């Protein structure tokens, strides 16, 4: 049987390439021919502006979206938390790989004494900023952009006390230092730690190939988290956290919406039977909106315009 070579599109950062090579290896093990095509994304190039100021929720995915629509690549591999909840027309989610560690970690410089005093923490994420300020209101949070390697380098060069990273990203490329603490109290970004593969809707060959890599449990949990995000209308532009996990025959969900300064926080926690998963993210998002979330989202959008 003559089969086509699956062209795997990826960003050219070390972490993105690691993710693409991981998918490539899995497809080769299944007997498919593959090729990796690295594309530079605007999100990696424009580092002097916070993400939300660029007015694009999918800044890291946009370049690959264009490459796929133009037929330069067949599938795209992404950190799922970077992917907007609404995909471009004609594109589908073809597989979600088994989730790695979903937690955020604090990488600190010298010691963690600053936690009890006045600290300066770096992050480019509104969610991490808001959750940090909610817990440590007397701290200062500064903006930190770039890929994982760039952010690690900036942490070394600046006089900040620490910076917040996704554990999975650092673990994947062996950058996780000894001086870190797990931020168990910080609700992670929807789909954090999961990798997703996108394909074109009409590409049956690639969809069929990639479907074999899908992890059902991760697929369901990230679906719930992203439904919650979509219901609250957050892209990269609002401090929203969500985490769904499987219990015995139930799903545990934690969600949060905060003001950018971290002073307001609306939380939700539920345990429901597994069969209720389909509407769970939507229903709990609605509950947050009805519980002061509509007003809070309005204020967030207003403050981001300024």
Short mmCIF file of C-alpha atoms in Angstrom, two decimals:
data_model
loop_
_atom_site.label_atom_id
_atom_site.label_comp_id
_atom_site.label_asym_id
_atom_site.label_seq_id
_atom_site.Cartn_x
_atom_site.Cartn_y
_atom_site.Cartn_z
CA UNK A 1 0.00 0.00 0.00
CA UNK A 2 1.39 3.39 -0.98
CA UNK A 3 0.79 5.81 1.82
CA UNK A 4 1.59 9.45 2.10
CA UNK A 5 4.26 10.92 4.36
CA UNK A 6 2.57 12.67 7.29
CA UNK A 7 4.10 16.16 7.55
CA UNK A 8 4.13 17.17 11.22
CA UNK A 9 4.03 20.94 11.75
CA UNK A 10 5.52 22.44 14.89
CA UNK A 11 6.91 25.66 16.29
CA UNK A 12 10.71 25.73 16.34
CA UNK A 13 11.27 26.09 20.09
CA UNK A 14 13.03 23.24 21.90
CA UNK A 15 9.85 22.23 23.75
CA UNK A 16 7.68 22.30 20.61
CA UNK A 17 10.23 20.20 18.73
CA UNK A 18 10.35 17.73 21.62
CA UNK A 19 6.55 17.40 21.38
CA UNK A 20 6.65 16.94 17.59
CA UNK A 21 9.40 14.28 17.83
CA UNK A 22 7.36 12.45 20.49
CA UNK A 23 4.36 12.30 18.12
CA UNK A 24 6.66 11.35 15.23
CA UNK A 25 8.10 8.40 17.17
CA UNK A 26 4.61 7.15 18.09
CA UNK A 27 3.46 7.34 14.44
CA UNK A 28 6.63 5.59 13.19
CA UNK A 29 6.01 2.82 15.76
CA UNK A 30 2.57 2.39 14.19
CA UNK A 31 4.17 2.03 10.75
CA UNK A 32 3.60 5.52 9.31
CA UNK A 33 6.11 7.64 7.36
CA UNK A 34 6.60 11.12 8.75
CA UNK A 35 8.48 14.37 8.30
CA UNK A 36 8.82 17.27 10.75
CA UNK A 37 8.38 20.82 9.47
CA UNK A 38 9.28 23.60 11.93
CA UNK A 39 7.61 27.00 11.53
CA UNK A 40 8.44 30.18 13.45
CA UNK A 41 5.41 31.66 15.21
CA UNK A 42 4.57 35.31 15.88
CA UNK A 43 4.20 34.43 19.56
CA UNK A 44 7.88 33.58 19.70
CA UNK A 45 8.99 36.59 17.67
CA UNK A 46 7.09 39.41 19.38
CA UNK A 47 8.42 39.28 22.92
CA UNK A 48 8.07 42.90 23.99
CA UNK A 49 4.28 42.86 24.39
CA UNK A 50 2.08 40.77 26.70
CA UNK A 51 0.03 38.17 24.79
CA UNK A 52 -3.32 39.81 25.44
CA UNK A 53 -2.15 43.10 23.89
CA UNK A 54 -1.55 41.32 20.59
CA UNK A 55 -5.30 40.78 20.42
CA UNK A 56 -4.95 37.16 19.31
CA UNK A 57 -5.96 34.26 21.52
CA UNK A 58 -4.15 31.75 19.34
CA UNK A 59 -0.89 33.58 18.80
CA UNK A 60 1.22 30.42 19.16
CA UNK A 61 -1.05 28.38 16.90
CA UNK A 62 -1.84 30.91 14.19
CA UNK A 63 1.24 30.32 12.01
CA UNK A 64 0.68 26.57 11.98
CA UNK A 65 -3.03 27.07 11.28
CA UNK A 66 -2.11 29.03 8.14
CA UNK A 67 0.50 26.42 7.11
CA UNK A 68 -2.08 23.62 7.48
CA UNK A 69 -4.82 25.46 5.62
CA UNK A 70 -2.29 26.21 2.83
CA UNK A 71 -1.40 22.51 2.64
CA UNK A 72 2.25 22.90 3.75
CA UNK A 73 1.74 20.54 6.71
CA UNK A 74 -0.74 17.74 7.43
CA UNK A 75 -1.00 17.81 11.21
CA UNK A 76 0.06 20.27 13.92
CA UNK A 77 1.26 19.41 17.42
CA UNK A 78 0.58 21.91 20.21
CA UNK A 79 0.61 22.34 23.95
CA UNK A 80 -3.16 22.07 24.32
CA UNK A 81 -3.43 25.05 26.67
CA UNK A 82 -2.16 27.32 23.84
CA UNK A 83 -4.94 26.26 21.45
CA UNK A 84 -8.04 28.52 21.27
CA UNK A 85 -11.31 26.77 22.14
CA UNK A 86 -12.70 27.65 18.69
CA UNK A 87 -10.61 26.01 15.96
CA UNK A 88 -10.32 27.51 12.45
CA UNK A 89 -12.98 26.34 9.99
CA UNK A 90 -12.08 23.00 8.43
CA UNK A 91 -9.75 21.97 11.25
CA UNK A 92 -10.43 19.34 13.92
CA UNK A 93 -8.90 18.01 17.10
CA UNK A 94 -7.58 14.62 15.98
CA UNK A 95 -6.02 13.34 19.23
CA UNK A 96 -5.03 14.29 22.77
CA UNK A 97 -2.03 12.50 24.21
CA UNK A 98 -1.90 11.23 27.78
CA UNK A 99 -1.47 14.20 30.09
CA UNK A 100 1.84 14.78 31.90
CA UNK A 101 2.12 16.70 35.21
CA UNK A 102 -0.48 19.50 35.05
CA UNK A 103 0.95 21.53 37.95
CA UNK A 104 2.60 24.94 38.03
CA UNK A 105 5.91 25.22 39.83
CA UNK A 106 7.84 28.14 41.28
CA UNK A 107 11.51 28.20 40.29
CA UNK A 108 13.26 30.38 42.86
CA UNK A 109 16.72 31.98 42.88
CA UNK A 110 18.33 31.83 46.32
CA UNK A 111 15.82 30.70 48.94
CA UNK A 112 12.10 30.97 49.63
CA UNK A 113 12.28 33.42 52.56
CA UNK A 114 10.72 36.07 50.32
CA UNK A 115 7.40 34.18 50.47
CA UNK A 116 6.94 35.56 54.00
CA UNK A 117 8.06 39.08 53.00
CA UNK A 118 8.00 41.18 49.83
CA UNK A 119 8.83 39.20 46.73
CA UNK A 120 9.05 39.81 42.99
CA UNK A 121 7.74 37.00 40.82
CA UNK A 122 7.82 36.77 37.02
CA UNK A 123 5.11 35.30 34.78
CA UNK A 124 3.46 36.16 31.46
CA UNK A 125 0.21 34.45 32.47
CA UNK A 126 -2.72 36.48 33.80
CA UNK A 127 -3.98 33.37 35.60
CA UNK A 128 -0.70 32.79 37.43
CA UNK A 129 -0.41 36.50 38.21
CA UNK A 130 -3.92 36.71 39.67
CA UNK A 131 -3.61 33.50 41.70
CA UNK A 132 -0.22 34.59 43.05
CA UNK A 133 -1.45 38.06 44.05
CA UNK A 134 -4.53 36.52 45.64
CA UNK A 135 -2.27 34.48 47.93
CA UNK A 136 0.58 37.00 48.26
CA UNK A 137 -1.05 40.45 47.92
CA UNK A 138 2.10 42.29 49.04
CA UNK A 139 4.24 40.79 46.25
CA UNK A 140 5.05 42.32 42.87
CA UNK A 141 4.45 40.37 39.66
CA UNK A 142 6.44 41.28 36.52
CA UNK A 143 5.78 40.19 32.93
CA UNK A 144 7.88 37.36 31.53
CA UNK A 145 7.60 36.26 27.89
CA UNK A 146 9.34 33.89 25.51
CA UNK A 147 9.76 30.15 25.22
CA UNK A 148 10.81 28.08 28.22
CA UNK A 149 14.56 28.46 27.55
CA UNK A 150 14.29 32.24 27.10
CA UNK A 151 12.28 32.61 30.31
CA UNK A 152 14.78 30.55 32.30
CA UNK A 153 17.59 32.75 30.96
CA UNK A 154 15.69 35.96 31.86
CA UNK A 155 15.15 34.64 35.39
CA UNK A 156 18.93 34.21 35.76
CA UNK A 157 19.66 37.70 34.42
CA UNK A 158 17.11 39.67 36.47
CA UNK A 159 16.88 40.37 40.18
CA UNK A 160 13.53 38.61 40.59
CA UNK A 161 13.00 36.15 43.42
CA UNK A 162 11.45 33.52 41.17
CA UNK A 163 9.30 32.71 38.15
CA UNK A 164 6.34 30.39 37.57
CA UNK A 165 6.54 27.60 34.99
CA UNK A 166 4.47 24.60 33.93
CA UNK A 167 6.13 21.52 35.43
CA UNK A 168 5.51 19.47 32.25
CA UNK A 169 7.37 21.86 29.96
CA UNK A 170 10.51 21.89 32.10
CA UNK A 171 10.43 18.12 32.63
CA UNK A 172 10.07 17.39 28.92
CA UNK A 173 13.31 19.14 28.01
CA UNK A 174 15.21 18.36 31.24
CA UNK A 175 15.26 21.97 32.42
CA UNK A 176 13.60 21.43 35.80
CA UNK A 177 16.11 22.71 38.38
CA UNK A 178 16.53 21.51 41.97
CA UNK A 179 15.36 24.82 43.40
CA UNK A 180 11.63 24.63 42.78
CA UNK A 181 8.44 24.15 44.75
CA UNK A 182 5.18 22.59 43.55
CA UNK A 183 2.34 25.10 43.62
CA UNK A 184 -0.34 22.58 44.59
CA UNK A 185 -2.74 25.36 45.53
CA UNK A 186 -2.57 26.99 42.07
CA UNK A 187 -5.35 25.72 39.77
CA UNK A 188 -3.68 25.07 36.43
CA UNK A 189 -4.66 26.39 33.01
CA UNK A 190 -7.34 24.39 31.19
CA UNK A 191 -5.60 21.44 29.44
CA UNK A 192 -2.19 22.20 30.99
CA UNK A 193 0.25 19.30 30.61
CA UNK A 194 -1.62 17.84 27.61
CA UNK A 195 -0.50 17.76 23.98
CA UNK A 196 -3.04 17.96 21.16
CA UNK A 197 -2.80 17.06 17.48
CA UNK A 198 -4.87 19.02 14.96
CA UNK A 199 -5.69 17.83 11.44
CA UNK A 200 -7.85 18.97 8.54
CA UNK A 201 -11.44 17.74 8.71
CA UNK A 202 -11.34 16.24 5.20
CA UNK A 203 -8.02 14.40 5.73
CA UNK A 204 -9.29 10.91 6.59
CA UNK A 205 -5.83 9.32 6.31
CA UNK A 206 -4.19 11.56 8.91
CA UNK A 207 -7.22 11.58 11.21
CA UNK A 208 -7.26 7.77 11.22
CA UNK A 209 -3.49 7.55 11.84
CA UNK A 210 -3.49 10.04 14.69
CA UNK A 211 -6.67 8.69 16.35
CA UNK A 212 -4.61 5.73 17.57
CA UNK A 213 -2.64 8.10 19.83
CA UNK A 214 -5.71 9.45 21.62
CA UNK A 215 -5.89 8.99 25.41
CA UNK A 216 -9.60 8.85 26.29
CA UNK A 217 -9.28 9.93 29.92
CA UNK A 218 -7.16 13.01 29.02
CA UNK A 219 -9.50 13.72 26.10
CA UNK A 220 -12.55 13.83 28.41
CA UNK A 221 -10.85 15.86 31.18
CA UNK A 222 -9.43 18.47 28.80
CA UNK A 223 -12.80 18.70 27.02
CA UNK A 224 -14.47 19.56 30.34
CA UNK A 225 -11.80 22.14 31.22
CA UNK A 226 -11.97 23.78 27.79
CA UNK A 227 -15.79 23.86 27.84
CA UNK A 228 -15.53 25.68 31.17
CA UNK A 229 -13.05 28.13 29.62
CA UNK A 230 -15.20 28.64 26.52
CA UNK A 231 -18.32 29.25 28.62
CA UNK A 232 -16.52 31.99 30.54
CA UNK A 233 -15.23 33.37 27.21
CA UNK A 234 -11.60 33.35 28.20
CA UNK A 235 -8.81 32.87 25.71
CA UNK A 236 -5.39 33.90 26.91
CA UNK A 237 -7.21 36.99 28.09
CA UNK A 238 -8.66 36.15 31.49
CA UNK A 239 -7.37 34.62 34.72
CA UNK A 240 -9.18 31.27 34.49
CA UNK A 241 -8.05 27.95 35.95
CA UNK A 242 -9.69 24.53 35.53
CA UNK A 243 -8.77 20.97 36.33
CA UNK A 244 -10.82 17.80 35.86
CA UNK A 245 -9.55 14.44 37.13
CA UNK A 246 -10.94 10.91 37.15
CA UNK A 247 -11.85 9.20 40.42
CA UNK A 248 -13.21 5.64 40.68
CA UNK A 249 -16.45 6.21 38.77
CA UNK A 250 -16.65 9.96 39.15
CA UNK A 251 -15.03 13.14 37.90
CA UNK A 252 -13.58 15.75 40.24
CA UNK A 253 -13.56 19.31 38.95
CA UNK A 254 -12.00 22.51 40.28
CA UNK A 255 -12.45 25.83 38.53
CA UNK A 256 -11.62 29.45 39.29
CA UNK A 257 -12.10 32.93 37.83
CA UNK A 258 -10.20 35.89 39.28
CA UNK A 259 -9.82 39.60 38.75
CA UNK A 260 -6.44 40.54 37.24
CA UNK A 261 -5.20 41.98 40.56
CA UNK A 262 -6.25 38.77 42.32
CA UNK A 263 -8.50 40.58 44.77
CA UNK A 264 -11.70 38.93 43.56
CA UNK A 265 -11.94 35.17 43.23
CA UNK A 266 -14.89 32.94 42.31
CA UNK A 267 -14.19 29.25 42.84
CA UNK A 268 -16.14 26.10 42.15
CA UNK A 269 -15.48 22.48 43.13
CA UNK A 270 -17.65 19.49 42.23
CA UNK A 271 -17.58 15.71 42.14
CA UNK A 272 -20.04 14.17 39.66
CA UNK A 273 -20.74 10.71 38.19
CA UNK A 274 -18.65 10.03 35.07
CA UNK A 275 -21.68 9.89 32.78
CA UNK A 276 -22.35 13.60 33.43
CA UNK A 277 -19.07 14.71 31.79
CA UNK A 278 -20.47 16.08 28.51
CA UNK A 279 -22.18 19.16 29.96
CA UNK A 280 -20.07 19.53 33.10
CA UNK A 281 -17.70 22.28 31.92
CA UNK A 282 -20.56 24.28 30.44
CA UNK A 283 -22.80 23.92 33.50
CA UNK A 284 -20.09 24.90 35.98
CA UNK A 285 -19.03 27.82 33.79
CA UNK A 286 -22.64 29.02 33.83
CA UNK A 287 -22.69 28.66 37.59
CA UNK A 288 -19.63 30.91 37.92
CA UNK A 289 -21.19 33.46 35.55
CA UNK A 290 -24.39 33.49 37.62
CA UNK A 291 -22.35 33.86 40.78
CA UNK A 292 -20.77 37.22 39.91
CA UNK A 293 -18.75 36.03 36.93
CA UNK A 294 -20.56 38.12 34.32
CA UNK A 295 -19.63 41.34 36.12
CA UNK A 296 -16.08 40.12 36.76
CA UNK A 297 -15.51 39.17 33.09
CA UNK A 298 -16.82 42.60 32.07
CA UNK A 299 -14.34 44.29 34.41
CA UNK A 300 -11.48 42.14 33.11
CA UNK A 301 -12.25 43.07 29.50
CA UNK A 302 -12.48 46.76 30.44
CA UNK A 303 -9.14 46.74 32.28
CA UNK A 304 -7.38 44.97 29.41
CA UNK A 305 -8.50 47.70 27.00
CA UNK A 306 -6.71 50.39 28.99
#
